[in-house]
Amino acid sequence: MSQNDIRALVLITGSKEPMNPRTLQAELGLRRETVSRLITHLVEVGLAERRGREFVLAGTHPAEAFKRLYFSHRASPLHKILSLRRVELLARLDRTPRSLEALARETGIPGDTLYGYLKGFLWVGIVSRSRQGKAYLFSFNYIVWPELKDFVTLLQEYQVLRLVPREALLIKSYGTSVLFKSLRSQDATFTSFSAYEDYGIELFLRDNYYTLPKRELSIQEVFIHSLDSAGEFSQKLFCVLFYLKNRDKLEAIDHPMKKNLKAVLQGERIKDYPTLVDIEDRTDLYDIQF
């Protein structure tokens, strides 16, 4: 979002009455066309809503979170804190201290720009800085700015959830991406069981499994998506087979279901999970050494 987006949102949030475009134009000192674009953008991202010719703060979770942020830090320069790519950086920052280089890799924000953002965050106490050898490490200050983290998290989740097609079923939101299934073909990236064919396990399924935004997935992401999709017995069997066929690449995966998968492979019987006999019946079909 731009600084003007945030300035407009601050004015809308602080107003006791619905805001009209002329008032906003006078307060911001901007042209009518610019104000119209600001309003449209804020409506699109779920932070404002129209009421006839006027507009108010939306009733969405991110809008309510911004309201809490505004009243907790009314004197802070929110238009500077949240503009440009700072929201991406704030989404990545947490209690784990990270170096400038690590944050640059995770966000894709150029180092010089990132340093400027962090310097501004330090000034208002959003981040804490520690030192490890010659490197400075940065972590989010939850004590002073919990409302800011809530807003950034809910805003990103809201944007991601809007990606899910209306006729699809959401399986899981990961904060910056979503996993869903659909009977219809979708303009999205195949994942979970729908991507198993790329790794030597062809399945004939009714549902298609997708993720958005569209991107190239690693085998580890495909496996995690399938674990998160596996509610039925047959789906858990597919996960076991995929793990066996690609064990060397999936051994480091940390997921709650993986413990059960490894247990059944040791001969343990777990309710709603396949047995060794079930697994052995399918290994030859997919040329899996077991």
PDB file of C-alpha atoms in Angstrom:
ATOM      1  CA  MET A   1       0.000   0.000   0.000  1.00  0.00           C
ATOM      2  CA  SER A   2       1.076   3.596  -0.566  1.00  0.00           C
ATOM      3  CA  GLN A   3       1.501   6.289   2.070  1.00  0.00           C
ATOM      4  CA  ASN A   4      -1.639   7.980   0.731  1.00  0.00           C
ATOM      5  CA  ASP A   5      -3.599   4.704   1.128  1.00  0.00           C
ATOM      6  CA  ILE A   6      -2.659   4.606   4.805  1.00  0.00           C
ATOM      7  CA  ARG A   7      -3.272   8.344   5.324  1.00  0.00           C
ATOM      8  CA  ALA A   8      -6.758   7.922   3.868  1.00  0.00           C
ATOM      9  CA  LEU A   9      -7.391   4.838   6.027  1.00  0.00           C
ATOM     10  CA  VAL A  10      -6.311   6.744   9.140  1.00  0.00           C
ATOM     11  CA  LEU A  11      -8.776   9.546   8.345  1.00  0.00           C
ATOM     12  CA  ILE A  12     -11.606   7.089   7.715  1.00  0.00           C
ATOM     13  CA  THR A  13     -10.860   5.201  10.936  1.00  0.00           C
ATOM     14  CA  GLY A  14     -10.695   8.353  13.034  1.00  0.00           C
ATOM     15  CA  SER A  15     -13.888   9.880  11.625  1.00  0.00           C
ATOM     16  CA  LYS A  16     -17.059   9.652  13.699  1.00  0.00           C
ATOM     17  CA  GLU A  17     -19.205  10.022  10.581  1.00  0.00           C
ATOM     18  CA  PRO A  18     -19.074   8.373   7.155  1.00  0.00           C
ATOM     19  CA  MET A  19     -16.429  10.061   5.033  1.00  0.00           C
ATOM     20  CA  ASN A  20     -17.205  11.654   1.688  1.00  0.00           C
ATOM     21  CA  PRO A  21     -14.690  12.025  -1.146  1.00  0.00           C
ATOM     22  CA  ARG A  22     -14.618  15.831  -1.003  1.00  0.00           C
ATOM     23  CA  THR A  23     -13.656  15.840   2.686  1.00  0.00           C
ATOM     24  CA  LEU A  24     -10.958  13.263   2.055  1.00  0.00           C
ATOM     25  CA  GLN A  25      -9.695  15.246  -0.911  1.00  0.00           C
ATOM     26  CA  ALA A  26      -9.420  18.397   1.190  1.00  0.00           C
ATOM     27  CA  GLU A  27      -7.727  16.616   4.090  1.00  0.00           C
ATOM     28  CA  LEU A  28      -5.160  14.875   1.896  1.00  0.00           C
ATOM     29  CA  GLY A  29      -4.611  17.692  -0.582  1.00  0.00           C
ATOM     30  CA  LEU A  30      -4.964  15.341  -3.531  1.00  0.00           C
ATOM     31  CA  ARG A  31      -6.782  15.466  -6.849  1.00  0.00           C
ATOM     32  CA  ARG A  32     -10.274  13.985  -7.101  1.00  0.00           C
ATOM     33  CA  GLU A  33      -9.104  11.219  -9.463  1.00  0.00           C
ATOM     34  CA  THR A  34      -6.365  10.198  -7.028  1.00  0.00           C
ATOM     35  CA  VAL A  35      -8.793  10.060  -4.112  1.00  0.00           C
ATOM     36  CA  SER A  36     -11.178   7.946  -6.172  1.00  0.00           C
ATOM     37  CA  ARG A  37      -8.387   5.441  -6.855  1.00  0.00           C
ATOM     38  CA  LEU A  38      -7.450   5.368  -3.153  1.00  0.00           C
ATOM     39  CA  ILE A  39     -11.022   4.602  -2.142  1.00  0.00           C
ATOM     40  CA  THR A  40     -11.356   1.875  -4.774  1.00  0.00           C
ATOM     41  CA  HIS A  41      -8.122   0.250  -3.614  1.00  0.00           C
ATOM     42  CA  LEU A  42      -9.107   0.316   0.072  1.00  0.00           C
ATOM     43  CA  VAL A  43     -12.456  -1.271  -0.807  1.00  0.00           C
ATOM     44  CA  GLU A  44     -10.732  -3.952  -2.909  1.00  0.00           C
ATOM     45  CA  VAL A  45      -8.380  -4.967  -0.076  1.00  0.00           C
ATOM     46  CA  GLY A  46     -11.216  -5.138   2.450  1.00  0.00           C
ATOM     47  CA  LEU A  47     -10.355  -2.089   4.555  1.00  0.00           C
ATOM     48  CA  ALA A  48     -13.188   0.260   3.525  1.00  0.00           C
ATOM     49  CA  GLU A  49     -16.727  -0.130   2.243  1.00  0.00           C
ATOM     50  CA  ARG A  50     -19.076   2.190   0.383  1.00  0.00           C
ATOM     51  CA  ARG A  51     -22.339   3.546   1.760  1.00  0.00           C
ATOM     52  CA  GLY A  52     -23.954   5.325  -1.126  1.00  0.00           C
ATOM     53  CA  ARG A  53     -21.598   8.172  -2.044  1.00  0.00           C
ATOM     54  CA  GLU A  54     -19.816   7.952   1.296  1.00  0.00           C
ATOM     55  CA  PHE A  55     -17.581   5.285   2.773  1.00  0.00           C
ATOM     56  CA  VAL A  56     -16.645   3.896   6.169  1.00  0.00           C
ATOM     57  CA  LEU A  57     -14.219   1.450   7.696  1.00  0.00           C
ATOM     58  CA  ALA A  58     -15.107  -2.082   6.567  1.00  0.00           C
ATOM     59  CA  GLY A  59     -16.374  -4.724   8.964  1.00  0.00           C
ATOM     60  CA  THR A  60     -13.664  -7.225   7.976  1.00  0.00           C
ATOM     61  CA  HIS A  61     -11.122  -8.724  10.391  1.00  0.00           C
ATOM     62  CA  PRO A  62      -8.178  -6.710   8.975  1.00  0.00           C
ATOM     63  CA  ALA A  63     -10.172  -3.471   9.158  1.00  0.00           C
ATOM     64  CA  GLU A  64     -11.085  -4.133  12.790  1.00  0.00           C
ATOM     65  CA  ALA A  65      -7.427  -4.941  13.486  1.00  0.00           C
ATOM     66  CA  PHE A  66      -6.384  -1.633  11.922  1.00  0.00           C
ATOM     67  CA  LYS A  67      -8.874   0.163  14.150  1.00  0.00           C
ATOM     68  CA  ARG A  68      -7.217  -1.374  17.225  1.00  0.00           C
ATOM     69  CA  LEU A  69      -3.806  -0.424  15.854  1.00  0.00           C
ATOM     70  CA  TYR A  70      -4.920   3.144  15.196  1.00  0.00           C
ATOM     71  CA  PHE A  71      -6.300   3.719  18.692  1.00  0.00           C
ATOM     72  CA  SER A  72      -3.267   2.072  20.326  1.00  0.00           C
ATOM     73  CA  HIS A  73      -0.676   4.039  18.326  1.00  0.00           C
ATOM     74  CA  ARG A  74      -2.537   7.129  17.140  1.00  0.00           C
ATOM     75  CA  ALA A  75       0.555   9.350  17.417  1.00  0.00           C
ATOM     76  CA  SER A  76       2.757   7.000  15.380  1.00  0.00           C
ATOM     77  CA  PRO A  77       3.488   7.577  11.656  1.00  0.00           C
ATOM     78  CA  LEU A  78       1.416   4.646  10.420  1.00  0.00           C
ATOM     79  CA  HIS A  79       1.594   5.943   6.835  1.00  0.00           C
ATOM     80  CA  LYS A  80       5.352   5.407   6.952  1.00  0.00           C
ATOM     81  CA  ILE A  81       5.286   2.160   8.934  1.00  0.00           C
ATOM     82  CA  LEU A  82       2.918   0.347   6.562  1.00  0.00           C
ATOM     83  CA  SER A  83       3.694   1.779   3.124  1.00  0.00           C
ATOM     84  CA  LEU A  84       5.483   0.214   0.150  1.00  0.00           C
ATOM     85  CA  ARG A  85       6.978  -3.231   0.926  1.00  0.00           C
ATOM     86  CA  ARG A  86       7.141  -2.756   4.680  1.00  0.00           C
ATOM     87  CA  VAL A  87       4.097  -5.008   5.186  1.00  0.00           C
ATOM     88  CA  GLU A  88       6.021  -7.885   3.562  1.00  0.00           C
ATOM     89  CA  LEU A  89       8.895  -7.324   5.974  1.00  0.00           C
ATOM     90  CA  LEU A  90       6.602  -7.045   8.999  1.00  0.00           C
ATOM     91  CA  ALA A  91       4.949 -10.329   8.022  1.00  0.00           C
ATOM     92  CA  ARG A  92       8.331 -12.090   8.102  1.00  0.00           C
ATOM     93  CA  LEU A  93       9.601 -10.604  11.345  1.00  0.00           C
ATOM     94  CA  ASP A  94       8.835 -12.596  14.492  1.00  0.00           C
ATOM     95  CA  ARG A  95      10.464 -13.560  17.776  1.00  0.00           C
ATOM     96  CA  THR A  96      13.317 -15.380  16.018  1.00  0.00           C
ATOM     97  CA  PRO A  97      16.236 -12.975  15.474  1.00  0.00           C
ATOM     98  CA  ARG A  98      17.207 -12.741  11.787  1.00  0.00           C
ATOM     99  CA  SER A  99      20.091 -11.065  10.035  1.00  0.00           C
ATOM    100  CA  LEU A 100      19.686  -8.454   7.312  1.00  0.00           C
ATOM    101  CA  GLU A 101      20.903 -10.988   4.755  1.00  0.00           C
ATOM    102  CA  ALA A 102      18.389 -13.638   5.878  1.00  0.00           C
ATOM    103  CA  LEU A 103      15.492 -11.174   5.722  1.00  0.00           C
ATOM    104  CA  ALA A 104      16.595 -10.036   2.263  1.00  0.00           C
ATOM    105  CA  ARG A 105      16.533 -13.652   1.032  1.00  0.00           C
ATOM    106  CA  GLU A 106      13.113 -14.336   2.551  1.00  0.00           C
ATOM    107  CA  THR A 107      11.434 -11.162   1.312  1.00  0.00           C
ATOM    108  CA  GLY A 108      13.305 -10.421  -1.913  1.00  0.00           C
ATOM    109  CA  ILE A 109      13.606  -6.800  -0.805  1.00  0.00           C
ATOM    110  CA  PRO A 110      16.950  -5.205  -1.833  1.00  0.00           C
ATOM    111  CA  GLY A 111      19.422  -4.904   1.038  1.00  0.00           C
ATOM    112  CA  ASP A 112      19.682  -1.100   0.979  1.00  0.00           C
ATOM    113  CA  THR A 113      15.885  -0.730   1.001  1.00  0.00           C
ATOM    114  CA  LEU A 114      15.557  -3.326   3.742  1.00  0.00           C
ATOM    115  CA  TYR A 115      18.135  -1.550   5.898  1.00  0.00           C
ATOM    116  CA  GLY A 116      16.163   1.690   5.574  1.00  0.00           C
ATOM    117  CA  TYR A 117      12.953  -0.064   6.624  1.00  0.00           C
ATOM    118  CA  LEU A 118      14.616  -1.682   9.658  1.00  0.00           C
ATOM    119  CA  LYS A 119      16.238   1.602  10.683  1.00  0.00           C
ATOM    120  CA  GLY A 120      12.796   3.232  10.724  1.00  0.00           C
ATOM    121  CA  PHE A 121      11.320   0.317  12.676  1.00  0.00           C
ATOM    122  CA  LEU A 122      14.094   0.584  15.262  1.00  0.00           C
ATOM    123  CA  TRP A 123      13.357   4.272  15.739  1.00  0.00           C
ATOM    124  CA  VAL A 124       9.727   3.587  16.768  1.00  0.00           C
ATOM    125  CA  GLY A 125      10.456   0.377  18.669  1.00  0.00           C
ATOM    126  CA  ILE A 126       8.848  -2.086  16.234  1.00  0.00           C
ATOM    127  CA  VAL A 127      11.951  -4.259  16.120  1.00  0.00           C
ATOM    128  CA  SER A 128      14.620  -5.181  18.636  1.00  0.00           C
ATOM    129  CA  ARG A 129      18.251  -5.488  17.598  1.00  0.00           C
ATOM    130  CA  SER A 130      20.870  -7.848  18.982  1.00  0.00           C
ATOM    131  CA  ARG A 131      24.345  -8.795  17.880  1.00  0.00           C
ATOM    132  CA  GLN A 132      25.873 -12.125  16.921  1.00  0.00           C
ATOM    133  CA  GLY A 133      29.532 -11.744  16.106  1.00  0.00           C
ATOM    134  CA  LYS A 134      29.720  -8.932  13.555  1.00  0.00           C
ATOM    135  CA  ALA A 135      26.141  -9.354  12.376  1.00  0.00           C
ATOM    136  CA  TYR A 136      23.101  -7.502  13.701  1.00  0.00           C
ATOM    137  CA  LEU A 137      19.953  -9.581  14.242  1.00  0.00           C
ATOM    138  CA  PHE A 138      16.417  -8.191  14.189  1.00  0.00           C
ATOM    139  CA  SER A 139      13.235  -9.507  15.842  1.00  0.00           C
ATOM    140  CA  PHE A 140       9.693  -8.177  16.200  1.00  0.00           C
ATOM    141  CA  ASN A 141       8.764  -6.339  19.415  1.00  0.00           C
ATOM    142  CA  TYR A 142       5.500  -8.015  20.427  1.00  0.00           C
ATOM    143  CA  ILE A 143       5.438  -6.239  23.785  1.00  0.00           C
ATOM    144  CA  VAL A 144       4.989  -2.765  22.296  1.00  0.00           C
ATOM    145  CA  TRP A 145       3.427  -3.512  18.904  1.00  0.00           C
ATOM    146  CA  PRO A 146       1.099  -6.564  19.163  1.00  0.00           C
ATOM    147  CA  GLU A 147      -1.689  -4.702  17.313  1.00  0.00           C
ATOM    148  CA  LEU A 148       0.615  -4.070  14.354  1.00  0.00           C
ATOM    149  CA  LYS A 149       1.462  -7.755  14.014  1.00  0.00           C
ATOM    150  CA  ASP A 150      -2.233  -8.681  14.268  1.00  0.00           C
ATOM    151  CA  PHE A 151      -3.128  -6.235  11.496  1.00  0.00           C
ATOM    152  CA  VAL A 152      -0.392  -7.393   9.121  1.00  0.00           C
ATOM    153  CA  THR A 153      -1.235 -11.063   9.721  1.00  0.00           C
ATOM    154  CA  LEU A 154      -4.981 -10.612   9.200  1.00  0.00           C
ATOM    155  CA  LEU A 155      -4.477  -8.384   6.154  1.00  0.00           C
ATOM    156  CA  GLN A 156      -2.314 -10.982   4.429  1.00  0.00           C
ATOM    157  CA  GLU A 157      -4.669 -13.820   5.344  1.00  0.00           C
ATOM    158  CA  TYR A 158      -7.627 -11.850   3.977  1.00  0.00           C
ATOM    159  CA  GLN A 159      -5.848 -11.181   0.687  1.00  0.00           C
ATOM    160  CA  VAL A 160      -4.862 -14.825   0.318  1.00  0.00           C
ATOM    161  CA  LEU A 161      -8.356 -16.142   1.111  1.00  0.00           C
ATOM    162  CA  ARG A 162      -9.756 -13.926  -1.638  1.00  0.00           C
ATOM    163  CA  LEU A 163      -7.736 -15.989  -4.109  1.00  0.00           C
ATOM    164  CA  VAL A 164      -9.853 -19.121  -3.502  1.00  0.00           C
ATOM    165  CA  PRO A 165     -12.426 -19.532  -6.300  1.00  0.00           C
ATOM    166  CA  ARG A 166     -16.039 -19.366  -5.180  1.00  0.00           C
ATOM    167  CA  GLU A 167     -16.826 -22.954  -6.208  1.00  0.00           C
ATOM    168  CA  ALA A 168     -13.690 -24.386  -4.545  1.00  0.00           C
ATOM    169  CA  LEU A 169     -13.246 -25.751  -1.019  1.00  0.00           C
ATOM    170  CA  LEU A 170     -10.492 -24.212   1.097  1.00  0.00           C
ATOM    171  CA  ILE A 171      -8.325 -26.831   2.816  1.00  0.00           C
ATOM    172  CA  LYS A 172      -5.749 -24.615   4.512  1.00  0.00           C
ATOM    173  CA  SER A 173      -4.371 -21.084   4.516  1.00  0.00           C
ATOM    174  CA  TYR A 174      -0.629 -20.710   5.050  1.00  0.00           C
ATOM    175  CA  GLY A 175      -0.599 -16.937   5.513  1.00  0.00           C
ATOM    176  CA  THR A 176       0.826 -16.108   2.080  1.00  0.00           C
ATOM    177  CA  SER A 177      -0.700 -18.987   0.099  1.00  0.00           C
ATOM    178  CA  VAL A 178      -3.762 -21.230   0.102  1.00  0.00           C
ATOM    179  CA  LEU A 179      -4.465 -24.913  -0.492  1.00  0.00           C
ATOM    180  CA  PHE A 180      -7.861 -25.836  -1.950  1.00  0.00           C
ATOM    181  CA  LYS A 181      -9.654 -28.479  -3.997  1.00  0.00           C
ATOM    182  CA  SER A 182     -12.165 -28.199  -6.787  1.00  0.00           C
ATOM    183  CA  LEU A 183     -14.117 -30.431  -9.133  1.00  0.00           C
ATOM    184  CA  ARG A 184     -13.579 -27.853 -11.870  1.00  0.00           C
ATOM    185  CA  SER A 185     -10.331 -26.962 -13.572  1.00  0.00           C
ATOM    186  CA  GLN A 186      -8.786 -23.816 -12.055  1.00  0.00           C
ATOM    187  CA  ASP A 187      -6.122 -21.321 -13.120  1.00  0.00           C
ATOM    188  CA  ALA A 188      -3.835 -22.381 -10.288  1.00  0.00           C
ATOM    189  CA  THR A 189      -0.867 -24.659  -9.555  1.00  0.00           C
ATOM    190  CA  PHE A 190      -1.522 -28.381  -9.146  1.00  0.00           C
ATOM    191  CA  THR A 191      -0.335 -29.683  -5.784  1.00  0.00           C
ATOM    192  CA  SER A 192      -0.987 -32.380  -3.181  1.00  0.00           C
ATOM    193  CA  PHE A 193      -2.308 -35.602  -4.763  1.00  0.00           C
ATOM    194  CA  SER A 194      -2.852 -33.866  -8.107  1.00  0.00           C
ATOM    195  CA  ALA A 195       0.918 -33.361  -8.399  1.00  0.00           C
ATOM    196  CA  TYR A 196       1.886 -36.941  -7.489  1.00  0.00           C
ATOM    197  CA  GLU A 197       1.940 -37.944 -11.165  1.00  0.00           C
ATOM    198  CA  ASP A 198       5.009 -35.734 -11.644  1.00  0.00           C
ATOM    199  CA  TYR A 199       6.822 -37.979  -9.158  1.00  0.00           C
ATOM    200  CA  GLY A 200       5.813 -41.384 -10.486  1.00  0.00           C
ATOM    201  CA  ILE A 201       2.512 -41.987  -8.668  1.00  0.00           C
ATOM    202  CA  GLU A 202      -0.475 -41.599 -10.953  1.00  0.00           C
ATOM    203  CA  LEU A 203      -3.820 -41.302  -9.207  1.00  0.00           C
ATOM    204  CA  PHE A 204      -7.260 -41.051 -10.752  1.00  0.00           C
ATOM    205  CA  LEU A 205      -9.125 -38.666  -8.466  1.00  0.00           C
ATOM    206  CA  ARG A 206     -12.426 -36.852  -8.680  1.00  0.00           C
ATOM    207  CA  ASP A 207     -11.121 -33.697  -7.004  1.00  0.00           C
ATOM    208  CA  ASN A 208      -8.271 -31.530  -8.220  1.00  0.00           C
ATOM    209  CA  TYR A 209      -5.922 -30.050  -5.622  1.00  0.00           C
ATOM    210  CA  TYR A 210      -4.480 -26.578  -6.150  1.00  0.00           C
ATOM    211  CA  THR A 211      -2.480 -23.820  -4.525  1.00  0.00           C
ATOM    212  CA  LEU A 212      -2.382 -20.070  -5.124  1.00  0.00           C
ATOM    213  CA  PRO A 213      -0.574 -17.846  -5.873  1.00  0.00           C
ATOM    214  CA  LYS A 214       0.712 -19.748  -8.886  1.00  0.00           C
ATOM    215  CA  ARG A 215       4.346 -20.769  -8.483  1.00  0.00           C
ATOM    216  CA  GLU A 216       6.826 -23.582  -8.935  1.00  0.00           C
ATOM    217  CA  LEU A 217       6.596 -26.035  -6.034  1.00  0.00           C
ATOM    218  CA  SER A 218       9.257 -28.203  -4.455  1.00  0.00           C
ATOM    219  CA  ILE A 219       8.604 -31.868  -3.736  1.00  0.00           C
ATOM    220  CA  GLN A 220       8.611 -30.973  -0.029  1.00  0.00           C
ATOM    221  CA  GLU A 221       5.774 -28.458  -0.524  1.00  0.00           C
ATOM    222  CA  VAL A 222       3.757 -31.012  -2.515  1.00  0.00           C
ATOM    223  CA  PHE A 223       4.187 -33.560   0.283  1.00  0.00           C
ATOM    224  CA  ILE A 224       3.192 -31.104   3.014  1.00  0.00           C
ATOM    225  CA  HIS A 225       0.114 -30.124   1.008  1.00  0.00           C
ATOM    226  CA  SER A 226      -0.879 -33.769   0.657  1.00  0.00           C
ATOM    227  CA  LEU A 227      -0.447 -34.373   4.387  1.00  0.00           C
ATOM    228  CA  ASP A 228      -2.688 -31.387   5.058  1.00  0.00           C
ATOM    229  CA  SER A 229      -5.231 -32.764   2.564  1.00  0.00           C
ATOM    230  CA  ALA A 230      -5.271 -36.327   3.903  1.00  0.00           C
ATOM    231  CA  GLY A 231      -8.492 -36.878   5.815  1.00  0.00           C
ATOM    232  CA  GLU A 232      -9.494 -40.236   4.355  1.00  0.00           C
ATOM    233  CA  PHE A 233      -7.892 -43.673   4.659  1.00  0.00           C
ATOM    234  CA  SER A 234      -7.001 -43.840   0.955  1.00  0.00           C
ATOM    235  CA  GLN A 235      -5.373 -40.410   1.066  1.00  0.00           C
ATOM    236  CA  LYS A 236      -3.175 -41.446   3.977  1.00  0.00           C
ATOM    237  CA  LEU A 237      -2.151 -44.505   1.991  1.00  0.00           C
ATOM    238  CA  PHE A 238      -1.177 -42.240  -0.910  1.00  0.00           C
ATOM    239  CA  CYS A 239       0.951 -40.165   1.491  1.00  0.00           C
ATOM    240  CA  VAL A 240       2.767 -43.283   2.718  1.00  0.00           C
ATOM    241  CA  LEU A 241       3.501 -44.399  -0.848  1.00  0.00           C
ATOM    242  CA  PHE A 242       4.738 -40.959  -1.843  1.00  0.00           C
ATOM    243  CA  TYR A 243       6.982 -40.865   1.223  1.00  0.00           C
ATOM    244  CA  LEU A 244       8.430 -44.304   0.460  1.00  0.00           C
ATOM    245  CA  LYS A 245       9.128 -43.429  -3.172  1.00  0.00           C
ATOM    246  CA  ASN A 246      10.833 -40.129  -2.288  1.00  0.00           C
ATOM    247  CA  ARG A 247      12.080 -40.807   1.248  1.00  0.00           C
ATOM    248  CA  ASP A 248      15.550 -39.308   0.725  1.00  0.00           C
ATOM    249  CA  LYS A 249      14.023 -35.920  -0.151  1.00  0.00           C
ATOM    250  CA  LEU A 250      11.274 -35.980   2.498  1.00  0.00           C
ATOM    251  CA  GLU A 251      13.065 -37.266   5.578  1.00  0.00           C
ATOM    252  CA  ALA A 252      13.621 -33.767   6.986  1.00  0.00           C
ATOM    253  CA  ILE A 253       9.940 -32.772   6.735  1.00  0.00           C
ATOM    254  CA  ASP A 254       8.459 -31.853  10.111  1.00  0.00           C
ATOM    255  CA  HIS A 255       4.701 -32.450  10.182  1.00  0.00           C
ATOM    256  CA  PRO A 256       2.330 -33.859  12.857  1.00  0.00           C
ATOM    257  CA  MET A 257       1.198 -36.691  10.557  1.00  0.00           C
ATOM    258  CA  LYS A 258       4.687 -37.889   9.755  1.00  0.00           C
ATOM    259  CA  LYS A 259       5.066 -39.609  13.121  1.00  0.00           C
ATOM    260  CA  ASN A 260       2.046 -41.804  12.367  1.00  0.00           C
ATOM    261  CA  LEU A 261       3.261 -42.562   8.850  1.00  0.00           C
ATOM    262  CA  LYS A 262       6.589 -43.798  10.189  1.00  0.00           C
ATOM    263  CA  ALA A 263       4.809 -45.778  12.921  1.00  0.00           C
ATOM    264  CA  VAL A 264       2.662 -47.736  10.457  1.00  0.00           C
ATOM    265  CA  LEU A 265       5.777 -48.454   8.410  1.00  0.00           C
ATOM    266  CA  GLN A 266       7.193 -50.065  11.559  1.00  0.00           C
ATOM    267  CA  GLY A 267       4.139 -52.340  11.755  1.00  0.00           C
ATOM    268  CA  GLU A 268       2.100 -50.367  14.292  1.00  0.00           C
ATOM    269  CA  ARG A 269      -1.669 -50.362  13.792  1.00  0.00           C
ATOM    270  CA  ILE A 270      -3.244 -46.911  13.983  1.00  0.00           C
ATOM    271  CA  LYS A 271      -6.948 -46.227  13.511  1.00  0.00           C
ATOM    272  CA  ASP A 272      -7.852 -44.833  10.051  1.00  0.00           C
ATOM    273  CA  TYR A 273      -4.300 -45.444   8.776  1.00  0.00           C
ATOM    274  CA  PRO A 274      -3.209 -48.175   6.322  1.00  0.00           C
ATOM    275  CA  THR A 275      -1.553 -51.350   7.581  1.00  0.00           C
ATOM    276  CA  LEU A 276       1.656 -52.859   6.251  1.00  0.00           C
ATOM    277  CA  VAL A 277      -0.440 -55.249   4.168  1.00  0.00           C
ATOM    278  CA  ASP A 278      -2.334 -52.338   2.594  1.00  0.00           C
ATOM    279  CA  ILE A 279       0.954 -50.635   1.780  1.00  0.00           C
ATOM    280  CA  GLU A 280       2.653 -53.742   0.356  1.00  0.00           C
ATOM    281  CA  ASP A 281      -0.326 -54.341  -1.942  1.00  0.00           C
ATOM    282  CA  ARG A 282       0.386 -51.014  -3.696  1.00  0.00           C
ATOM    283  CA  THR A 283       4.193 -50.802  -3.745  1.00  0.00           C
ATOM    284  CA  ASP A 284       4.653 -52.942  -6.867  1.00  0.00           C
ATOM    285  CA  LEU A 285       2.134 -50.821  -8.763  1.00  0.00           C
ATOM    286  CA  TYR A 286       4.354 -47.763  -8.367  1.00  0.00           C
ATOM    287  CA  ASP A 287       7.746 -49.515  -8.497  1.00  0.00           C
ATOM    288  CA  ILE A 288       8.463 -48.786  -4.835  1.00  0.00           C
ATOM    289  CA  GLN A 289      11.144 -50.760  -2.983  1.00  0.00           C
ATOM    290  CA  PHE A 290       9.798 -51.683   0.455  1.00  0.00           C
TER     291      PHE A 290
END
